[in-house]
Short mmCIF file of C-alpha atoms in Angstrom, two decimals:
data_model
loop_
_atom_site.label_atom_id
_atom_site.label_comp_id
_atom_site.label_asym_id
_atom_site.label_seq_id
_atom_site.Cartn_x
_atom_site.Cartn_y
_atom_site.Cartn_z
CA MET C 1 -4.16 3.99 3.38
CA GLY C 2 -6.55 2.15 5.68
CA GLY C 3 -9.39 -0.25 5.17
CA GLU C 4 -11.14 -3.13 6.94
CA GLY C 5 -8.95 -5.89 8.34
CA VAL C 6 -5.81 -3.90 7.51
CA THR C 7 -3.14 -2.89 10.03
CA GLU C 8 -0.49 -0.48 8.78
CA TYR C 9 2.91 0.40 10.17
CA LEU C 10 4.87 3.51 9.19
CA LEU C 11 8.51 2.40 8.92
CA THR C 12 10.12 5.64 7.74
CA PRO C 13 12.13 7.61 10.32
CA VAL C 14 10.88 11.10 11.20
CA GLY C 15 12.44 13.71 8.94
CA THR C 16 12.67 11.52 5.81
CA THR C 17 11.53 13.74 2.94
CA ALA C 18 12.25 11.79 -0.26
CA PHE C 19 10.06 8.73 0.35
CA GLN C 20 7.78 7.00 2.86
CA VAL C 21 7.66 3.28 3.71
CA PHE C 22 4.68 1.35 5.13
CA ARG C 23 4.04 -2.29 5.93
CA SER C 24 0.44 -3.48 5.62
CA VAL C 25 -0.80 -6.64 7.33
CA ILE C 26 -4.04 -7.72 5.65
CA GLU C 27 -6.39 -10.27 7.21
CA PRO C 28 -8.16 -12.79 4.93
CA GLY C 29 -11.04 -10.91 3.29
CA GLY C 30 -9.60 -7.57 4.40
CA GLY C 31 -8.76 -4.67 2.11
CA THR C 32 -9.44 -1.09 1.18
CA GLY C 33 -13.12 -1.64 0.45
CA GLY C 34 -12.92 0.30 -2.80
CA PRO C 35 -10.67 2.34 -5.05
CA TYR C 36 -8.85 5.50 -3.98
CA ARG C 37 -6.05 7.84 -5.07
CA LEU C 38 -3.09 9.20 -3.13
CA ASP C 39 -1.34 12.53 -3.56
CA THR C 40 2.02 10.97 -4.46
CA ALA C 41 3.77 10.44 -7.79
CA THR C 42 5.01 6.86 -7.42
CA ILE C 43 4.01 3.84 -5.37
CA PHE C 44 6.17 0.72 -5.24
CA ALA C 45 4.57 -2.40 -3.71
CA MET C 46 6.23 -5.71 -2.85
CA GLY C 47 4.54 -8.80 -1.44
CA LEU C 48 6.16 -10.00 1.78
CA SER C 49 3.87 -12.96 2.53
CA GLY C 50 0.57 -14.48 1.50
CA SER C 51 -1.27 -13.24 -1.58
CA THR C 52 -2.60 -9.72 -2.10
CA ARG C 53 -4.78 -8.65 -5.01
CA LEU C 54 -3.94 -5.13 -6.18
CA ILE C 55 -6.17 -3.48 -8.78
CA VAL C 56 -4.61 -0.47 -10.51
CA GLY C 57 -6.63 1.43 -13.10
CA GLY C 58 -8.82 -1.65 -13.59
CA GLU C 59 -5.83 -4.02 -14.06
CA THR C 60 -5.44 -6.85 -11.53
CA ARG C 61 -1.93 -7.53 -10.21
CA MET C 62 -1.25 -10.32 -7.72
CA LEU C 63 1.44 -9.77 -5.10
CA SER C 64 2.85 -12.97 -3.65
CA GLU C 65 6.07 -13.18 -1.65
CA GLY C 66 8.81 -11.33 -3.57
CA ALA C 67 6.54 -10.08 -6.39
CA SER C 68 6.60 -6.32 -6.94
CA THR C 69 5.00 -3.59 -9.02
CA SER C 70 4.89 0.19 -9.26
CA PHE C 71 2.32 2.76 -10.39
CA SER C 72 1.23 6.37 -9.99
CA GLY C 73 -0.50 7.04 -6.68
CA GLN C 74 -2.95 9.25 -8.55
CA THR C 75 -4.28 6.26 -10.51
CA LEU C 76 -7.38 4.70 -8.91
CA HIS C 77 -6.24 1.62 -7.02
CA GLN C 78 -7.38 -0.78 -4.33
CA PHE C 79 -6.15 -3.94 -2.65
CA ASP C 80 -7.50 -6.92 -0.77
CA ASN C 81 -6.51 -10.33 0.54
CA PRO C 82 -8.51 -13.02 -1.29
CA GLY C 83 -6.65 -15.83 0.49
CA THR C 84 -7.18 -17.78 3.71
CA THR C 85 -4.00 -16.61 5.48
CA VAL C 86 -2.69 -13.16 6.42
CA SER C 87 -0.83 -11.31 3.68
CA GLU C 88 1.76 -8.56 4.05
CA VAL C 89 2.84 -5.84 1.62
CA LEU C 90 5.71 -3.34 1.77
CA TRP C 91 4.79 0.04 0.22
CA VAL C 92 7.21 2.81 -0.78
CA LEU C 93 5.66 6.20 -1.68
CA SER C 94 7.60 9.01 -3.32
CA PRO C 95 7.21 11.77 -2.47
CA PRO C 96 5.75 11.13 1.01
CA LEU C 97 2.10 11.86 1.68
CA PRO C 98 1.36 15.36 2.98
CA ARG C 99 1.22 15.54 6.79
CA ALA C 100 -2.56 16.13 6.88
CA ALA C 101 -3.18 12.98 4.79
CA ARG C 102 -1.27 10.97 7.40
CA GLY C 103 -3.39 12.34 10.26
CA LEU C 104 -0.49 14.41 11.59
CA ALA C 105 -2.06 17.87 11.21
#
């Protein structure tokens, strides 16, 4: 998913075909830098630490530790960390992104 000040970790084992799991570590002020869409039907997001602002279709949703939400990956969305400490988010995408979108040509 990428962005500035964002480090992402793919957690799903190779060969998983029903879903894909990522963990994003977002530095203060970091984020996607703008809205985007993904070629996936459903995205589930859960805050692991800190505070992450997620904007989905123009609606702001705050993800603090334990807070969760879901939405269509095809809806314009973006995220950032408006806080002063690192935030972390767990993402579950279903179905997984196509191989080319993950840089695995």
